[in-house]
Short mmCIF file of C-alpha atoms in Angstrom, two decimals:
data_model
loop_
_atom_site.label_atom_id
_atom_site.label_comp_id
_atom_site.label_asym_id
_atom_site.label_seq_id
_atom_site.Cartn_x
_atom_site.Cartn_y
_atom_site.Cartn_z
CA MET P 1 20.99 1.36 -15.54
CA SER P 2 23.08 2.72 -12.70
CA ASP P 3 23.86 5.85 -14.71
CA LEU P 4 20.20 6.72 -14.90
CA SER P 5 19.61 6.93 -11.19
CA ILE P 6 19.14 9.53 -8.51
CA ARG P 7 21.29 9.49 -5.43
CA LEU P 8 20.46 11.47 -2.32
CA GLU P 9 23.43 12.62 -0.29
CA SER P 10 22.86 13.67 3.28
CA GLY P 11 24.66 16.71 4.60
CA GLN P 12 24.67 18.53 1.27
CA GLY P 13 23.83 22.20 1.10
CA ASP P 14 20.67 21.90 -0.98
CA THR P 15 17.39 20.40 0.13
CA VAL P 16 16.12 16.98 -0.96
CA TYR P 17 13.78 18.35 -3.62
CA GLU P 18 16.59 20.52 -4.98
CA GLN P 19 18.87 17.49 -5.15
CA ILE P 20 16.24 15.56 -7.09
CA ALA P 21 15.55 18.46 -9.46
CA ARG P 22 19.25 19.19 -9.95
CA GLN P 23 20.12 15.60 -10.83
CA ILE P 24 17.24 15.20 -13.27
CA ARG P 25 18.03 18.60 -14.85
CA SER P 26 21.65 17.62 -15.19
CA ARG P 27 20.71 14.36 -16.94
CA ILE P 28 18.41 16.21 -19.30
CA VAL P 29 21.03 18.82 -20.18
CA SER P 30 23.66 16.13 -20.77
CA GLY P 31 21.29 14.31 -23.13
CA ASP P 32 21.06 11.16 -20.96
CA LEU P 33 17.32 11.78 -20.66
CA PRO P 34 16.03 12.65 -24.14
CA PRO P 35 12.74 14.51 -24.83
CA GLY P 36 9.76 12.23 -24.26
CA PHE P 37 11.64 10.07 -21.73
CA PRO P 38 9.09 8.98 -19.09
CA LEU P 39 10.12 9.87 -15.57
CA PRO P 40 9.04 7.57 -12.74
CA PRO P 41 5.64 8.31 -11.17
CA VAL P 42 5.85 10.53 -8.09
CA ARG P 43 4.81 7.69 -5.77
CA THR P 44 7.36 5.23 -7.17
CA LEU P 45 10.26 7.67 -6.93
CA ALA P 46 9.22 8.79 -3.43
CA SER P 47 8.92 5.16 -2.31
CA ASP P 48 12.29 4.20 -3.80
CA LEU P 49 14.01 7.15 -2.14
CA GLY P 50 12.03 6.95 1.10
CA VAL P 51 11.00 10.60 0.92
CA ASN P 52 7.69 12.40 1.14
CA LEU P 53 5.42 12.45 -1.92
CA ASN P 54 5.31 16.25 -1.77
CA THR P 55 9.11 16.42 -2.00
CA VAL P 56 9.16 14.61 -5.35
CA ALA P 57 6.07 16.48 -6.58
CA ARG P 58 7.77 19.77 -5.72
CA ALA P 59 10.90 18.77 -7.65
CA TYR P 60 8.78 17.86 -10.69
CA ARG P 61 6.86 21.16 -10.48
CA LEU P 62 10.12 23.10 -10.31
CA LEU P 63 11.38 21.28 -13.40
CA GLU P 64 8.07 21.93 -15.12
CA ASP P 65 8.31 25.65 -14.34
CA GLU P 66 11.81 25.64 -15.81
CA GLY P 67 10.52 23.92 -18.94
CA PHE P 68 12.52 20.69 -18.50
CA VAL P 69 9.60 18.44 -17.71
CA ARG P 70 6.02 18.06 -18.85
CA ILE P 71 3.66 16.67 -16.24
CA ARG P 72 1.23 14.39 -18.03
CA ASP P 73 -1.32 13.13 -15.56
CA ARG P 74 -1.38 10.85 -12.52
CA SER P 75 0.87 8.40 -14.34
CA GLY P 76 3.85 10.71 -14.10
CA ALA P 77 5.92 13.13 -16.10
CA GLU P 78 8.16 13.11 -19.13
CA VAL P 79 11.13 15.07 -20.33
CA ALA P 80 9.99 18.08 -22.37
CA ALA P 81 11.51 18.95 -25.73
CA PRO P 82 13.49 22.21 -25.75
CA ARG P 83 11.51 25.11 -27.21
CA GLU P 84 12.46 26.29 -30.68
CA GLU P 85 12.19 29.95 -29.79
CA THR P 86 12.29 31.97 -26.62
CA SER P 87 10.23 35.03 -25.81
CA ALA P 88 11.82 38.46 -25.33
CA ASP P 89 10.85 38.43 -21.65
CA ALA P 90 12.40 35.03 -21.05
CA GLY P 91 15.53 36.03 -22.94
CA GLU P 92 15.99 39.09 -20.77
CA ARG P 93 15.35 37.07 -17.60
CA PHE P 94 18.01 34.48 -18.56
CA ARG P 95 20.52 37.20 -19.41
CA GLU P 96 19.90 38.66 -15.98
CA GLU P 97 20.49 35.25 -14.39
CA LEU P 98 23.62 34.79 -16.47
CA ARG P 99 24.94 38.18 -15.39
CA SER P 100 24.31 37.17 -11.78
CA VAL P 101 26.17 33.86 -12.17
CA LEU P 102 29.08 35.53 -13.97
CA ALA P 103 29.29 38.14 -11.25
CA ARG P 104 29.37 35.45 -8.58
CA MET P 105 32.12 33.59 -10.45
CA ARG P 106 34.16 36.79 -10.72
CA GLN P 107 33.52 37.60 -7.08
CA ALA P 108 34.68 34.10 -6.15
CA GLY P 109 38.08 34.89 -7.65
CA MET P 110 37.85 33.47 -11.17
CA ARG P 111 39.61 35.49 -13.82
CA PRO P 112 37.66 36.57 -16.94
CA GLU P 113 39.66 34.16 -19.07
CA GLU P 114 38.80 31.23 -16.76
CA ILE P 115 35.16 32.22 -16.80
CA ARG P 116 35.16 32.36 -20.58
CA ARG P 117 36.77 28.89 -20.87
CA ALA P 118 34.27 27.42 -18.40
CA ALA P 119 31.36 28.97 -20.28
CA GLU P 120 32.65 27.75 -23.64
CA ALA P 121 33.11 24.21 -22.28
CA GLU P 122 29.54 24.16 -20.98
CA ILE P 123 28.15 25.51 -24.26
CA ALA P 124 30.13 22.91 -26.23
CA ALA P 125 28.79 20.14 -23.97
CA LEU P 126 25.27 21.46 -24.44
CA ALA P 127 25.70 21.53 -28.20
CA GLY P 128 27.07 17.98 -28.09
CA ALA P 129 24.04 16.79 -26.12
CA ARG P 130 21.71 18.47 -28.60
CA GLY P 131 23.62 16.82 -31.44
CA ARG P 132 23.17 13.39 -29.83
CA GLU P 133 19.45 14.06 -29.39
CA GLY P 134 19.23 15.03 -33.07
CA SER P 135 20.98 11.88 -34.22
CA ARG P 136 18.63 9.77 -32.00
CA GLY P 137 15.63 11.46 -33.50
CA MET J 1 -4.98 -40.13 15.82
CA SER J 2 -2.43 -42.72 16.90
CA ARG J 3 0.57 -41.76 19.02
CA ILE J 4 3.04 -42.55 16.23
CA ALA J 5 1.07 -40.46 13.73
CA ALA J 6 0.91 -37.57 16.22
CA PHE J 7 4.68 -37.75 16.77
CA LEU J 8 5.39 -37.87 13.04
CA VAL J 9 3.17 -34.86 12.29
CA ALA J 10 4.61 -32.86 15.20
CA ALA J 11 8.16 -33.80 14.17
CA ILE J 12 7.55 -32.80 10.55
CA GLU J 13 6.05 -29.48 11.70
CA THR J 14 9.06 -28.84 13.92
CA VAL J 15 11.63 -29.76 11.29
CA LEU J 16 9.96 -27.68 8.56
CA LEU J 17 9.47 -24.63 10.74
CA GLY J 18 12.92 -24.92 12.28
CA GLY J 19 14.46 -25.55 8.86
CA ILE J 20 13.00 -22.31 7.48
CA PHE J 21 14.26 -20.30 10.48
CA LEU J 22 17.63 -22.02 10.16
CA LEU J 23 17.86 -20.82 6.55
CA TYR J 24 17.24 -17.15 7.34
CA PRO J 25 20.89 -15.99 7.64
CA ARG J 26 21.64 -17.70 4.32
CA ILE J 27 18.87 -15.90 2.44
CA ALA J 28 19.34 -12.40 3.92
CA ARG J 29 20.54 -9.67 1.62
CA LYS J 30 24.26 -9.02 1.76
CA GLY J 31 25.09 -6.29 4.27
CA LEU J 32 22.31 -7.24 6.67
CA LEU J 33 23.04 -9.29 9.77
CA PHE J 34 20.17 -10.40 12.03
CA GLY J 35 18.06 -7.36 11.27
CA VAL J 36 20.92 -4.85 11.38
CA TYR J 37 22.65 -3.18 8.45
CA VAL J 38 26.35 -3.66 9.20
CA GLY J 39 27.66 -3.01 5.68
CA GLU J 40 28.74 -5.48 3.03
CA GLU J 41 32.32 -5.80 4.25
CA ARG J 42 31.51 -6.36 7.92
CA ALA J 43 28.72 -8.81 7.05
CA ALA J 44 31.37 -11.04 5.47
CA GLY J 45 33.85 -10.57 8.34
CA ASP J 46 34.92 -12.93 11.12
CA ASP J 47 32.65 -11.40 13.77
CA ALA J 48 29.60 -11.85 11.56
CA LYS J 49 30.59 -15.42 10.74
CA ALA J 50 31.00 -16.23 14.45
CA LEU J 51 27.57 -14.76 15.16
CA THR J 52 26.02 -16.81 12.36
CA ARG J 53 27.67 -19.98 13.66
CA ARG J 54 26.16 -19.30 17.09
CA TRP J 55 22.76 -18.99 15.38
CA TYR J 56 23.17 -22.38 13.70
CA ARG J 57 24.21 -24.02 16.98
CA GLY J 58 21.28 -22.44 18.82
CA MET J 59 18.83 -23.47 16.11
CA ALA J 60 20.16 -27.04 16.14
CA ALA J 61 19.59 -27.17 19.92
CA LEU J 62 16.06 -25.78 19.49
CA LEU J 63 15.26 -28.33 16.80
CA LEU J 64 16.40 -31.19 19.01
CA ALA J 65 14.38 -29.77 21.92
CA GLY J 66 11.33 -29.49 19.65
CA LEU J 67 11.67 -33.10 18.51
CA ALA J 68 12.10 -34.26 22.10
CA ALA J 69 8.99 -32.31 23.14
CA SER J 70 7.06 -33.85 20.22
CA ALA J 71 8.05 -37.38 21.28
CA PHE J 72 7.30 -36.74 24.95
CA LEU J 73 3.89 -35.16 24.33
CA ALA J 74 2.86 -37.79 21.79
CA ALA J 75 3.77 -40.55 24.24
CA ALA J 76 2.56 -39.01 27.50
CA SER J 77 -0.49 -36.88 26.61
CA PRO J 78 -3.91 -38.42 27.23
CA GLU J 79 -4.84 -37.15 23.76
CA PRO J 80 -1.96 -37.68 21.24
CA ALA J 81 -3.21 -34.84 19.01
CA ALA J 82 -2.26 -32.46 21.84
CA ALA J 83 1.36 -33.00 20.74
CA LEU J 84 0.77 -30.99 17.56
CA VAL J 85 0.54 -27.48 19.00
CA PRO J 86 3.16 -26.96 21.78
CA PRO J 87 6.35 -27.95 19.84
CA PRO J 88 5.99 -25.31 17.06
CA LEU J 89 4.96 -22.71 19.66
CA LEU J 90 7.97 -23.49 21.84
CA LEU J 91 10.22 -23.49 18.80
CA SER J 92 8.91 -20.08 17.68
CA LEU J 93 9.45 -18.66 21.16
CA GLY J 94 12.96 -20.06 21.24
CA VAL J 95 13.72 -18.59 17.81
CA LEU J 96 12.49 -15.19 18.98
CA CYS J 97 14.82 -15.28 22.00
CA LEU J 98 17.73 -16.46 19.84
CA TYR J 99 17.04 -13.71 17.31
CA LEU J 100 16.89 -10.96 19.92
CA LEU J 101 20.23 -12.10 21.31
CA ALA J 102 21.78 -12.18 17.82
CA TYR J 103 20.25 -8.78 17.02
CA ARG J 104 21.81 -7.21 20.12
CA GLN J 105 25.23 -8.56 19.16
CA ALA J 106 24.83 -7.48 15.54
CA ARG J 107 24.03 -3.93 16.69
CA ALA J 108 27.56 -3.71 18.03
CA LEU J 109 28.88 -4.34 14.51
CA ALA J 110 26.81 -1.59 12.86
CA PRO J 111 29.01 1.16 11.43
CA PRO J 112 28.69 4.65 12.91
CA GLY J 113 27.54 7.58 10.81
CA PRO J 114 24.76 8.06 8.30
CA PRO J 115 23.51 5.18 6.11
CA PRO J 116 24.50 4.92 2.44
CA PRO J 117 22.65 7.50 0.35
CA ALA J 118 19.28 6.49 -1.08
CA VAL J 119 19.28 5.51 -4.76
CA ALA J 120 16.35 5.32 -7.18
CA PRO J 121 16.32 4.42 -10.87
CA LEU J 122 15.07 7.04 -13.31
CA ALA J 123 14.40 4.49 -16.04
CA SER J 124 11.20 2.55 -15.47
CA GLY J 125 13.00 -0.79 -16.04
CA PRO J 126 11.30 -4.15 -15.60
CA ARG J 127 7.87 -4.05 -13.97
CA THR J 128 6.11 -6.43 -11.63
CA PRO J 129 3.02 -7.86 -13.36
CA THR J 130 -0.13 -7.24 -11.36
CA ALA J 131 -2.70 -9.13 -13.46
CA LEU J 132 -2.76 -12.26 -11.28
CA ALA J 133 -2.93 -10.23 -8.06
CA SER J 134 -5.81 -8.16 -9.47
CA LEU J 135 -7.54 -11.39 -10.50
CA ALA J 136 -7.04 -12.86 -7.00
CA LEU J 137 -8.46 -9.71 -5.44
CA ALA J 138 -11.47 -9.61 -7.79
CA LEU J 139 -12.17 -13.35 -7.54
CA GLY J 140 -11.67 -13.30 -3.77
CA ALA J 141 -14.21 -10.51 -3.40
CA ALA J 142 -16.61 -12.16 -5.88
CA CYS J 143 -16.41 -15.62 -4.24
CA GLY J 144 -16.78 -14.13 -0.77
CA LEU J 145 -19.77 -12.04 -1.82
CA ALA J 146 -21.34 -15.06 -3.51
CA ALA J 147 -20.89 -17.12 -0.31
CA VAL J 148 -22.40 -14.35 1.83
CA ALA J 149 -25.33 -13.85 -0.58
CA PHE J 150 -26.01 -17.59 -0.90
CA SER J 151 -25.97 -18.12 2.88
CA ALA J 152 -28.16 -15.07 3.53
CA PHE J 153 -30.60 -16.05 0.78
CA ARG J 154 -31.04 -19.61 2.18
CA TYR J 155 -30.96 -18.58 5.84
CA ASP J 156 -34.73 -18.71 6.42
CA ALA J 157 -35.01 -22.11 4.76
CA LEU J 158 -32.41 -23.69 7.09
CA PRO J 159 -33.67 -25.95 9.88
CA GLY J 160 -33.19 -25.17 13.60
CA ARG J 161 -29.81 -26.93 13.77
CA VAL J 162 -27.00 -26.47 11.29
CA PRO J 163 -23.67 -28.29 10.80
CA THR J 164 -20.70 -26.47 12.32
CA HIS J 165 -17.90 -28.99 11.89
CA PHE J 166 -16.98 -31.68 9.37
CA GLY J 167 -14.78 -34.73 9.64
CA PRO J 168 -12.00 -35.76 7.24
CA SER J 169 -14.55 -37.58 5.03
CA GLY J 170 -16.52 -34.34 4.59
CA ALA J 171 -19.50 -35.60 6.62
CA PRO J 172 -20.76 -33.33 9.43
CA ASP J 173 -19.73 -34.36 12.95
CA ALA J 174 -21.05 -31.41 14.98
CA TRP J 175 -24.33 -29.49 14.84
CA ARG J 176 -25.52 -26.34 16.66
CA GLU J 177 -28.57 -24.13 16.95
CA LYS J 178 -29.11 -21.92 13.92
CA SER J 179 -28.00 -18.33 14.54
CA PHE J 180 -26.48 -15.47 12.61
CA PHE J 181 -22.99 -16.48 13.71
CA THR J 182 -23.31 -20.22 13.05
CA VAL J 183 -24.60 -19.58 9.53
CA MET J 184 -22.87 -16.37 8.41
CA LEU J 185 -19.47 -16.57 10.10
CA LEU J 186 -17.74 -18.68 7.48
CA PRO J 187 -19.00 -16.76 4.41
CA ILE J 188 -18.03 -13.46 6.02
CA LEU J 189 -14.59 -14.91 6.81
CA ALA J 190 -14.30 -16.05 3.17
CA LEU J 191 -15.13 -12.51 2.05
CA ALA J 192 -12.69 -10.90 4.50
CA LEU J 193 -9.84 -13.25 3.59
CA GLY J 194 -10.62 -13.03 -0.12
CA ILE J 195 -10.26 -9.25 -0.07
CA GLY J 196 -7.49 -9.21 2.54
CA LEU J 197 -5.19 -11.81 1.00
CA GLY J 198 -5.87 -10.62 -2.55
CA GLY J 199 -5.12 -7.09 -1.36
CA ILE J 200 -1.84 -8.19 0.23
CA ALA J 201 -0.83 -9.86 -3.05
CA TRP J 202 -1.65 -6.65 -4.95
CA LEU J 203 0.26 -4.48 -2.47
CA THR J 204 3.24 -6.83 -2.70
CA ALA J 205 3.46 -6.06 -6.41
CA HIS J 206 3.89 -2.39 -5.42
CA ALA J 207 6.19 -2.91 -2.44
CA LYS J 208 9.18 -0.70 -1.84
CA ARG J 209 12.39 -1.57 -3.65
CA ALA J 210 15.77 -1.38 -1.93
CA LEU J 211 18.56 -1.09 -4.47
CA ARG J 212 22.32 -1.25 -4.41
CA ARG J 213 24.56 1.53 -5.55
CA ALA J 214 26.34 1.29 -8.89
CA ASP J 215 25.49 -2.33 -9.61
CA GLU J 216 24.29 -1.71 -13.18
CA GLY J 217 20.71 -2.61 -12.37
CA ALA J 218 21.42 -6.09 -10.95
CA SER J 219 19.64 -5.41 -7.66
CA LEU J 220 16.70 -3.77 -9.43
CA GLU J 221 16.23 -6.80 -11.64
CA ALA J 222 16.61 -9.16 -8.66
CA GLN J 223 14.09 -7.14 -6.66
CA VAL J 224 11.55 -7.19 -9.47
CA ARG J 225 11.95 -10.93 -10.05
CA PHE J 226 11.54 -11.66 -6.35
CA ARG J 227 8.55 -9.34 -6.04
CA THR J 228 6.95 -10.96 -9.09
CA ALA J 229 7.45 -14.47 -7.69
CA MET J 230 6.17 -13.43 -4.26
CA THR J 231 3.12 -11.73 -5.82
CA ARG J 232 2.29 -14.90 -7.76
CA PHE J 233 2.77 -17.05 -4.67
CA LEU J 234 0.46 -14.86 -2.57
CA SER J 235 -2.12 -14.56 -5.36
CA VAL J 236 -2.43 -18.33 -5.74
CA THR J 237 -2.49 -18.74 -1.95
CA SER J 238 -5.32 -16.21 -1.79
CA LEU J 239 -7.24 -18.01 -4.54
CA LEU J 240 -6.86 -21.39 -2.81
CA VAL J 241 -7.92 -20.03 0.60
CA THR J 242 -10.92 -18.21 -0.82
CA GLY J 243 -11.90 -21.19 -2.98
CA MET J 244 -11.70 -23.58 -0.04
CA LEU J 245 -13.70 -21.35 2.33
CA THR J 246 -16.31 -20.61 -0.34
CA ALA J 247 -16.72 -24.33 -1.09
CA ILE J 248 -17.15 -25.07 2.63
CA SER J 249 -19.67 -22.19 2.97
CA PHE J 250 -21.80 -23.48 0.09
CA GLY J 251 -21.43 -27.08 1.27
CA THR J 252 -22.46 -26.21 4.84
CA ILE J 253 -25.73 -24.64 3.67
CA ARG J 254 -26.50 -27.53 1.33
CA VAL J 255 -25.85 -30.09 4.09
CA GLY J 256 -27.97 -28.02 6.48
CA LEU J 257 -30.82 -28.02 3.98
CA GLY J 258 -30.50 -31.77 3.48
CA GLU J 259 -29.54 -31.34 -0.18
CA SER J 260 -26.23 -33.08 0.38
CA GLU J 261 -24.75 -35.53 2.89
CA GLY J 262 -21.30 -34.00 3.04
CA LEU J 263 -18.98 -31.34 1.70
CA GLY J 264 -17.66 -33.50 -1.10
CA ALA J 265 -14.06 -33.68 -2.21
CA THR J 266 -13.57 -30.04 -3.31
CA PRO J 267 -12.66 -28.47 0.07
CA MET J 268 -10.30 -31.32 0.93
CA VAL J 269 -8.59 -31.13 -2.47
CA LEU J 270 -8.24 -27.35 -2.18
CA GLY J 271 -7.03 -27.67 1.43
CA GLY J 272 -4.41 -30.23 0.45
CA ALA J 273 -3.33 -28.09 -2.50
CA LEU J 274 -3.08 -25.06 -0.18
CA VAL J 275 -0.78 -26.85 2.29
CA ALA J 276 1.41 -28.22 -0.50
CA TRP J 277 1.53 -24.85 -2.27
CA ALA J 278 2.28 -22.84 0.87
CA LEU J 279 5.02 -25.19 2.01
CA GLY J 280 6.56 -25.88 -1.38
CA GLY J 281 6.27 -22.23 -2.41
CA THR J 282 7.96 -20.95 0.72
CA ILE J 283 10.88 -23.33 0.33
CA TYR J 284 11.16 -22.59 -3.39
CA LEU J 285 11.15 -18.81 -2.85
CA ALA J 286 13.77 -19.06 -0.13
CA VAL J 287 16.09 -21.37 -2.04
CA ARG J 288 15.63 -20.00 -5.57
CA TYR J 289 15.40 -16.27 -4.91
CA GLY J 290 16.43 -15.61 -1.30
CA GLN J 291 14.97 -12.68 0.58
CA GLY J 292 14.44 -9.73 -1.78
CA GLY J 293 16.19 -11.65 -4.57
CA SER J 294 19.42 -11.84 -2.55
CA ARG J 295 20.45 -15.03 -4.35
CA LEU J 296 20.17 -13.30 -7.72
CA GLU J 297 22.33 -10.33 -6.79
CA ARG J 298 26.04 -10.25 -7.41
CA ALA J 299 26.82 -7.70 -4.75
CA GLY J 300 30.29 -6.72 -3.63
CA PRO J 301 31.58 -4.28 -1.01
CA ASP J 302 31.42 -1.51 -3.61
CA ASN J 303 27.69 -1.98 -4.08
CA PRO J 304 26.23 -1.03 -0.71
CA LEU J 305 22.59 -1.52 -0.01
CA THR J 306 20.70 1.77 0.08
CA ASP J 307 17.36 3.26 1.05
CA GLY J 308 15.18 2.15 3.95
CA LEU J 309 16.68 -1.32 4.20
CA ALA J 310 20.13 0.10 4.95
CA ASP J 311 18.94 2.77 7.36
CA ASN J 312 19.12 1.44 10.93
CA ARG J 313 17.42 4.59 12.27
CA HIS J 314 14.04 3.51 10.88
CA TRP J 315 14.06 -0.06 12.22
CA TRP J 316 13.04 -1.24 15.67
CA LEU J 317 14.58 -4.56 16.72
CA GLY J 318 15.34 -5.13 13.05
CA MET J 319 11.74 -6.25 12.57
CA PHE J 320 9.55 -3.14 12.47
CA TYR J 321 10.05 -0.37 9.91
CA ALA J 322 8.63 3.08 10.63
CA ASN J 323 9.40 6.04 8.37
CA ARG J 324 6.79 8.80 8.31
CA ASP J 325 8.21 10.34 5.14
CA ASP J 326 8.21 7.10 3.17
CA PRO J 327 4.90 6.60 1.30
CA SER J 328 5.56 2.85 0.94
CA ILE J 329 3.02 0.51 2.48
CA LEU J 330 5.01 -2.72 2.26
CA VAL J 331 8.77 -2.97 2.69
CA GLU J 332 11.13 -5.96 2.66
CA HIS J 333 11.83 -7.88 5.84
CA ARG J 334 15.39 -7.43 7.01
CA PHE J 335 15.43 -10.91 8.52
CA GLY J 336 12.97 -13.44 7.17
CA LEU J 337 11.12 -13.95 3.92
CA GLY J 338 8.68 -11.52 2.35
CA TYR J 339 7.44 -8.10 3.37
CA THR J 340 6.36 -6.16 6.42
CA ILE J 341 4.45 -2.91 6.68
CA ASN J 342 5.73 0.62 7.12
CA PHE J 343 4.42 1.49 10.58
CA GLY J 344 5.16 5.14 9.88
CA ASN J 345 2.50 5.24 7.16
CA PRO J 346 -1.00 5.78 8.64
CA LYS J 347 -2.61 4.08 5.63
CA ALA J 348 -0.53 0.95 6.17
CA VAL J 349 -1.35 0.85 9.88
CA ALA J 350 -5.07 1.36 9.18
CA LEU J 351 -5.07 -1.45 6.61
CA LEU J 352 -3.30 -3.84 8.96
CA ALA J 353 -5.52 -2.93 11.92
CA GLY J 354 -8.69 -3.30 9.85
CA PHE J 355 -7.66 -6.66 8.42
CA LEU J 356 -6.58 -8.06 11.79
CA ALA J 357 -9.69 -6.74 13.54
CA VAL J 358 -12.02 -8.41 11.04
CA VAL J 359 -10.18 -11.73 10.86
CA PHE J 360 -9.50 -12.10 14.60
CA GLY J 361 -12.98 -10.84 15.45
CA LEU J 362 -14.48 -13.53 13.26
CA VAL J 363 -12.17 -16.26 14.57
CA ILE J 364 -12.95 -15.33 18.18
CA ALA J 365 -16.67 -15.28 17.35
CA ALA J 366 -16.29 -18.71 15.75
CA VAL J 367 -14.59 -20.11 18.85
CA LEU J 368 -17.22 -18.60 21.15
CA THR J 369 -20.08 -20.04 19.14
CA GLN J 370 -18.60 -23.57 19.06
#
């Protein structure tokens, strides 16, 4: 139970809604939250965390825009299944984002070999999470 | 009422009330000390233990003073029944003073820096059933409306004088001129309390949860079990109060119309059941669950309390919670049993103000018309 929780840290760089979105996204990517998993209603999560309703709603909308979450109705949201195909526009946009991240990693002093190892580890973890989802299904 | 009976009732009142206050430090959630979050480690330390011992000594002194006041008033008052009110009032005042002193000393033990980070479960987990609370709310409203409609419908048929008070046997012992207040006050009070108490039970089922970090869901389960028990307790209390007031409302009209000679046994039975339920339920909740399910938790220093309950910045005197960002209406008491409102939420304040205005307005009107 404790693994599937959100924890708000004060004094972190990102805002509260970004913290919420980041932690849920991270759980989805790792496979802890499988497709169809019901997320808590906005009011419940806001009450538990003691934050404004709009903060949680904004985090859910961000995750919906990114395709991680499907907002159902007033009862809440659920984890969305990954799409089978991506459009050409989306593919180009992600490549652009990837180039930006890689450039920032390089600029931060990481060598190409380190960047490649980090990327491969993340891709392997992603594939592992997908594999676990498949075996659950 | 004889002097011995007055002393016994006053003494029982004092002991029960004092006993519940005496229990409070034992039922508080770990990490909280007299309305202050001091952290799990400090709450178990020597300073906290010394403070708690002072509370027990102070409470023992207050209990003895309350019993002495009960004996003196029962023996010396021209009317022995006058001994029933001052002892619990004096005891409550003494407890307030003792608490404020303990609170001030506990503040000195509070750790500096920000509170532990807020934690919320992503899995829905166990839920608090709301069926009984919804039933209490619906039945409370229905009974209250029925009492109001019945009284209004028979108003014109009532004679010039109507019963306004009944003795222990259920027979009327006071009559007054018929007026809107003498006839309609009680049914309107039944309606207000039916909706108000049923509403509080329903809101309790949705009260804010305060969890511990990394405790594998133990605090969540404890919170839900406590909230469920408290919701049931308040729902049944609401049903008994509404049932009793509705029975008295109907009985009053029937006695006024000469259709009956007294209220019958129903209000007395419901009243007795209400007292037994309220008293027994409070003691059971405190002993079995503890505040917020504290007795069900297995918390250690590595499982700090989180959220609003652990955040001293949002509490005033350890009794009043105000957080404008928090959408919660009801939150756990830090010191005591049950829930309080979030004074930072305008909806919560409006609900409380509306409920108190209606109930106190009606009670004051009732006193003025006696």
